[in-house]
Short mmCIF file of C-alpha atoms in Angstrom, two decimals:
data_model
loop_
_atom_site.label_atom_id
_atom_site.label_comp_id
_atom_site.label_asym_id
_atom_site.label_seq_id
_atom_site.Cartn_x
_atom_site.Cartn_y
_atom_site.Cartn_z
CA UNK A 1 13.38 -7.23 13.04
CA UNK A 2 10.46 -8.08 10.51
CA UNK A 3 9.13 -10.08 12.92
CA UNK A 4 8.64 -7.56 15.91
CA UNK A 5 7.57 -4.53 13.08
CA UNK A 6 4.28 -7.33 11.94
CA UNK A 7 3.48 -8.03 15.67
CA UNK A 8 3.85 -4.65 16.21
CA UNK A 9 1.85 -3.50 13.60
CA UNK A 10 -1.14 -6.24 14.47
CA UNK A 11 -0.75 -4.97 18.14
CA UNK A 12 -1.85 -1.31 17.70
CA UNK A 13 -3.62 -1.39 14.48
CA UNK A 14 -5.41 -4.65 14.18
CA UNK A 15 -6.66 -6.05 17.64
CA UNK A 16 -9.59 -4.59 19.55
CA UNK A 17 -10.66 -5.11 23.23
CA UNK A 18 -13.89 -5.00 24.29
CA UNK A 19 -15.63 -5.20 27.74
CA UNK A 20 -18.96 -6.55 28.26
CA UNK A 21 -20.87 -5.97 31.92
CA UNK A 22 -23.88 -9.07 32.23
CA UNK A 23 -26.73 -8.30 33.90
CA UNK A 24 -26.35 -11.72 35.90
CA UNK A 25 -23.41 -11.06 37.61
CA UNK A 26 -20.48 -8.74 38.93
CA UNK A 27 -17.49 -10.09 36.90
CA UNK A 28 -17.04 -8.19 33.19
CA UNK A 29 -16.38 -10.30 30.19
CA UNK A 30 -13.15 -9.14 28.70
CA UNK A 31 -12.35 -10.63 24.86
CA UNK A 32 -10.49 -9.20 21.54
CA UNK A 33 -11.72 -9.63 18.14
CA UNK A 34 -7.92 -11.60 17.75
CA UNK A 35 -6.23 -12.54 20.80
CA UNK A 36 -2.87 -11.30 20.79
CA UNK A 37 -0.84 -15.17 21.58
CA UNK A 38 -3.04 -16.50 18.74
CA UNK A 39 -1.48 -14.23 16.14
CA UNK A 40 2.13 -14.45 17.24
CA UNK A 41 2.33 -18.15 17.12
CA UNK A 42 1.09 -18.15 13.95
CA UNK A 43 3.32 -15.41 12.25
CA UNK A 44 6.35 -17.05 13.95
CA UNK A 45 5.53 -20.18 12.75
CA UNK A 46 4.94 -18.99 9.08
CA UNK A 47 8.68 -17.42 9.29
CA UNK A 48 10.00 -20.74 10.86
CA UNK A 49 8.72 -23.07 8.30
CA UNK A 50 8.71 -21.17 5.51
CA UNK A 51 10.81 -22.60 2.38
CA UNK A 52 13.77 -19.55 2.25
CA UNK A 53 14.63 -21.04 -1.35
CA UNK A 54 11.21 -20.05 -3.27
CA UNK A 55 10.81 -16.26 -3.85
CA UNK A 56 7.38 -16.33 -2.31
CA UNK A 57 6.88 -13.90 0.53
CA UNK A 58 4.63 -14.54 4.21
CA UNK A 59 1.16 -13.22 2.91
CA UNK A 60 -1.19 -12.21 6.06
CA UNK A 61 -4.76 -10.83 4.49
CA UNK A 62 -6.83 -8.92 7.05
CA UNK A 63 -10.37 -9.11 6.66
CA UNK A 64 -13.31 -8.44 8.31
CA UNK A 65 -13.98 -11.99 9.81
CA UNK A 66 -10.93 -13.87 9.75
CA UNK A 67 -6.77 -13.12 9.42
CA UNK A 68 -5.47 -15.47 6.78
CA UNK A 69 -1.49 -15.73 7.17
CA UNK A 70 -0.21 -17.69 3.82
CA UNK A 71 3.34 -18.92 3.62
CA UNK A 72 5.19 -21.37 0.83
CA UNK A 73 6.13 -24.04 0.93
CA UNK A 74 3.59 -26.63 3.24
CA UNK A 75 4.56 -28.60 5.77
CA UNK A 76 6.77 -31.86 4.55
CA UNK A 77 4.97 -34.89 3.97
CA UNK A 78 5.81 -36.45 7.21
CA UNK A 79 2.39 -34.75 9.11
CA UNK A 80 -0.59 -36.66 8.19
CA UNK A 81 -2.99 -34.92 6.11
CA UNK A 82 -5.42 -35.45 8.37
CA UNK A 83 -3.59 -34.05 11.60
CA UNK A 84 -3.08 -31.03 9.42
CA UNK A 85 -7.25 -30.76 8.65
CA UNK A 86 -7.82 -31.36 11.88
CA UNK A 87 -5.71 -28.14 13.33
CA UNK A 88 -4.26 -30.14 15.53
CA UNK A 89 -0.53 -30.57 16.81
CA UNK A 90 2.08 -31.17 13.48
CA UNK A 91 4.43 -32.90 15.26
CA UNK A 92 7.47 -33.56 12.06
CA UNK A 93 10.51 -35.69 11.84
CA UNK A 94 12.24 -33.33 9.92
CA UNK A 95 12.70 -29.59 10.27
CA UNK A 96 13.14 -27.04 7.20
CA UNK A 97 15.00 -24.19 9.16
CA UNK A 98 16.31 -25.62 12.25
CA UNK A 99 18.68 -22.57 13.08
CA UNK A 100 16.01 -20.30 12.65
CA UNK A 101 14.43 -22.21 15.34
CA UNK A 102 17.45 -21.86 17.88
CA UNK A 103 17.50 -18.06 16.83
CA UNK A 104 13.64 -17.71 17.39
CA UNK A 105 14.03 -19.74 21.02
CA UNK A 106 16.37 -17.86 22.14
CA UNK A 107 14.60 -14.66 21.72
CA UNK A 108 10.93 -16.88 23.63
CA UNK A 109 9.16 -16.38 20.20
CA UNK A 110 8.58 -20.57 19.75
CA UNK A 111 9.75 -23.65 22.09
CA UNK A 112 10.02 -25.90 18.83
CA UNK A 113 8.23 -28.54 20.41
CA UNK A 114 5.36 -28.27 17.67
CA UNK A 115 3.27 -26.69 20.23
CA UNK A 116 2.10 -23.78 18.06
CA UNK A 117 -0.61 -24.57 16.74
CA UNK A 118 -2.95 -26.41 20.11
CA UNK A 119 -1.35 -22.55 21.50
CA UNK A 120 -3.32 -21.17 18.99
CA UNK A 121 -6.24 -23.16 18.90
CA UNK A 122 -6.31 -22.94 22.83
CA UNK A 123 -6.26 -19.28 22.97
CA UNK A 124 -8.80 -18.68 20.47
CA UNK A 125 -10.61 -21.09 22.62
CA UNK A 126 -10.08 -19.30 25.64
CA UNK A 127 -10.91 -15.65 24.06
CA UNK A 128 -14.08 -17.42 22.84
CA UNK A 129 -13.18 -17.55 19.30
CA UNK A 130 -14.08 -20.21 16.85
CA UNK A 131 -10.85 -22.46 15.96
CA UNK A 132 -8.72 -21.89 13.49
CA UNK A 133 -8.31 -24.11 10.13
CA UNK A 134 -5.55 -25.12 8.11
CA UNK A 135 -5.08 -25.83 4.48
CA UNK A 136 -2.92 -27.16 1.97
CA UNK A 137 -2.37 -29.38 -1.13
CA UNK A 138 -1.51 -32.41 -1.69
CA UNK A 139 1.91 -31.50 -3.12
CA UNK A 140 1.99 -29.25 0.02
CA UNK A 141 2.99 -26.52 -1.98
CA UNK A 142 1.94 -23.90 0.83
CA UNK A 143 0.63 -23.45 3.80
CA UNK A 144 -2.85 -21.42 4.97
CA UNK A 145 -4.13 -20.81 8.16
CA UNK A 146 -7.15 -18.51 8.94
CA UNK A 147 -7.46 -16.91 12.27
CA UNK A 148 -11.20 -16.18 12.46
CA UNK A 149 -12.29 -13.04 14.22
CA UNK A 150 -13.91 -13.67 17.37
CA UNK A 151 -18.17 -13.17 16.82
CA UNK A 152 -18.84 -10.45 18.42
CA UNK A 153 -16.78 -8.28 16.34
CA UNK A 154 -17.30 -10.18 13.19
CA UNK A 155 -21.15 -9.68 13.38
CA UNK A 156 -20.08 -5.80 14.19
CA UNK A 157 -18.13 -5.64 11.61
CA UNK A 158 -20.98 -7.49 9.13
CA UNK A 159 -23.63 -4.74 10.80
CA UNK A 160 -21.32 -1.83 9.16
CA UNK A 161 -20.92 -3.16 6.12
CA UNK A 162 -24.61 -3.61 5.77
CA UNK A 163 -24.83 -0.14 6.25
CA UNK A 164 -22.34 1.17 4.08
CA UNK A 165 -24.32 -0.83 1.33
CA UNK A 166 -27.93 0.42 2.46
CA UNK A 167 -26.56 4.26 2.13
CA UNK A 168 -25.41 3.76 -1.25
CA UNK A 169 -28.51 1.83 -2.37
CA UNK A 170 -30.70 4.91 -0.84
CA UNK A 171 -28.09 7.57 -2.64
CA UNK A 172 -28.41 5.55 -6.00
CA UNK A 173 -24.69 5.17 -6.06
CA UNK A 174 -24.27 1.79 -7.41
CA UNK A 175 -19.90 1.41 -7.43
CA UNK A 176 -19.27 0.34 -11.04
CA UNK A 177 -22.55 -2.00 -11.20
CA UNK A 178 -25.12 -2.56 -14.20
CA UNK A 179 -28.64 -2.67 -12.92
CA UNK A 180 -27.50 -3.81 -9.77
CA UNK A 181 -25.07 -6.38 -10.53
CA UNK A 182 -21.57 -6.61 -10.81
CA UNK A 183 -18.84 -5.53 -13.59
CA UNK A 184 -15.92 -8.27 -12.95
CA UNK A 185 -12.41 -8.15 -14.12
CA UNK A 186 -11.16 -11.12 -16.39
CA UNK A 187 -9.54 -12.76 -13.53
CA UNK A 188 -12.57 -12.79 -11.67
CA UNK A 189 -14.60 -13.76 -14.68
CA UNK A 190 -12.49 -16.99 -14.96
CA UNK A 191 -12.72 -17.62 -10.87
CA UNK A 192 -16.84 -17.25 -11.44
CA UNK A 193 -16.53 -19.65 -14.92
CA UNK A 194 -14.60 -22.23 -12.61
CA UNK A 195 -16.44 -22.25 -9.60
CA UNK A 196 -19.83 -22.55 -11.94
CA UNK A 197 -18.42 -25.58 -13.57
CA UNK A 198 -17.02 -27.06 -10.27
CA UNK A 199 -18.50 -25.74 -6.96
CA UNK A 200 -16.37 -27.93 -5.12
CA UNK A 201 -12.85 -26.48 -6.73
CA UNK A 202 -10.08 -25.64 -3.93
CA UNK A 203 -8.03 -22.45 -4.96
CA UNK A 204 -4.87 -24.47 -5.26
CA UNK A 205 -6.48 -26.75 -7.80
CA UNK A 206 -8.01 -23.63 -9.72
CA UNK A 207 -4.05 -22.29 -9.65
CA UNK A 208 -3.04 -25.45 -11.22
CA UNK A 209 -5.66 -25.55 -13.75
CA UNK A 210 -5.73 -21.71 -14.51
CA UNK A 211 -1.97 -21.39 -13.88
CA UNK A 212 -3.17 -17.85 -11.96
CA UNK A 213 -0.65 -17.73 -8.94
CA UNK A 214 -2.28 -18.96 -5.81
CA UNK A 215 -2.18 -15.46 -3.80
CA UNK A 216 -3.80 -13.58 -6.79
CA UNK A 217 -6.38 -16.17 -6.54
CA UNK A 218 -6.87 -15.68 -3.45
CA UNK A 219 -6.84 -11.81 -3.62
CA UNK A 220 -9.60 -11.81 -6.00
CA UNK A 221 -11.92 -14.26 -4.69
CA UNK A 222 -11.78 -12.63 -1.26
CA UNK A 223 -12.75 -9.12 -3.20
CA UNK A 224 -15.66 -11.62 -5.23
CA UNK A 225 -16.82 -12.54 -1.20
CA UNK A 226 -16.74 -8.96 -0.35
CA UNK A 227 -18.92 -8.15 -3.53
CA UNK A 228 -21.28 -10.45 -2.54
CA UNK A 229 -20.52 -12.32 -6.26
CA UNK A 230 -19.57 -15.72 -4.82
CA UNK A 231 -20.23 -17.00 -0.87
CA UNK A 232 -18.32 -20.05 0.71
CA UNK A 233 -20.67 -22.34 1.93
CA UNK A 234 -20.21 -25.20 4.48
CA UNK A 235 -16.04 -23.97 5.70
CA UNK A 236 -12.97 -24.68 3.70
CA UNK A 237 -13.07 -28.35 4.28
CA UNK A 238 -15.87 -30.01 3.01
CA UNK A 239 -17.48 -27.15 1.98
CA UNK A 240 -18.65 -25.38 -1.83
CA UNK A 241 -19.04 -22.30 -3.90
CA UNK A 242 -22.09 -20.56 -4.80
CA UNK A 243 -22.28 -18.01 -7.45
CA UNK A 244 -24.71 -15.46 -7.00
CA UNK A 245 -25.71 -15.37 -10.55
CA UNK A 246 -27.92 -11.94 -10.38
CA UNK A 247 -24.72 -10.33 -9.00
CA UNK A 248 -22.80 -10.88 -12.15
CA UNK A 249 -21.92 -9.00 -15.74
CA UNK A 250 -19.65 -11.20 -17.88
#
């Protein structure tokens, strides 16, 4: 069953445990970079409420601080948008796949009680995690939530890359750059144009205005983050883009 292969998969190649002993005190701290409840919920969810009629598959990105799991179309336009910014509970009057939800309760992967996401946002609290956000559009076109990795790990992770980038500086291996700043691809170079003319542009408003598909969009501005080209500042919500302009070759 696709669902069991993706849990599966997240199980033995994408969660890590780690133990920490305080000084203070006998008791070890136990945590995971993504607790393992968190994720389920939210790939069972994206499967339960996904519209079957649009050709758009479950996207789940794995990066180094967060697990983005993107599904079409959003929720229906019975959830308040702001329940839905708020990560709340999205409690609906009307249900998209409701015997995919009998199917799915009788095998104890959801209760359909719209409990999923407070599960989610309760075990990322418990593992010490930051809580998750939630996005769409007003059209509610699709559906994005990002799992963010718990600190400790993300800050490991950040230490590595670091790293990586410090050896290649020292080796004078500069990965397709000019003088030290970036060659971009002409999807990127329109992202960059964008976000200079409107910091404050949402990636579902860029797809409309670009008419670039939204996961493409996606793809490439998470590989602009990664470059260092362009940094999120402030979250998803209320938040901008800054271009790091010495990073760039158009």
């Amino acid at each position: 069953m696709m669902i069991e292969k993706t849990l599966s998969y997240l199980s033995t190649n994408v969660i890590k445990k780690q133990i920490l002993k305080p000084k203070d005190r006998e008791e070890s701290d136990k945590f995971y970079n993504y607790p393992y409840q968190a994720l389920e919920e939210t790939v069972v969810n994206s499967l339960y409420h996904r519209d079957w009629t649009i050709r758009e598959p479950v996207e789940i990105t794995i990066e180094p601080n967060r697990i983005s799991i993107l599904n079409f179309s959003g929720p229906n336009h019975t959830i308040p948008m702001e329940a839905i910014r708020e990560g709340k509970s999205l409690r609906s009057r009307r249900y998209r796949n409701r015997r995919l939800g009998e199917f799915l309760k009788e095998l104890d992967l959801t209760e359909g009680r719209a409990t999923g996401i407070p599960t989610v946002q309760e075990e990322l609290e418990a593992n010490g995690s930051p809580r998750a956000t939630i996005e769409t559009d007003e059209e509610r076109t699709y559906f994005l939530i990002d799992i963010p990795c718990h600190p400790y790990f993300a800050k490991k992770e950040m230490e590595i890359d670091t790293s990586g980038v410090k050896e290649d500086a020292e080796s004078g291996v500069k990965g397709g750059a000019k003088g030290g700043a970036k060659e971009l691809s002409e999807i990127q170079e329109v992202i960059v144009k964008e976000m200079l003319f409107d910091p404050s542009i949402t990636t579902s408003e860029m797809a409309q205005k670009t008419g670039i598909k939204f996961r493409t969009l996606q793809r490439h501005i998470s590989q602009l983050q990664a470059m260092g080209v362009v940094v999120r500042k402030d979250g998803r919500k209320d938040g901008y883009w800054e271009v790091v302009k010495k990073q760039i070759v158009f």
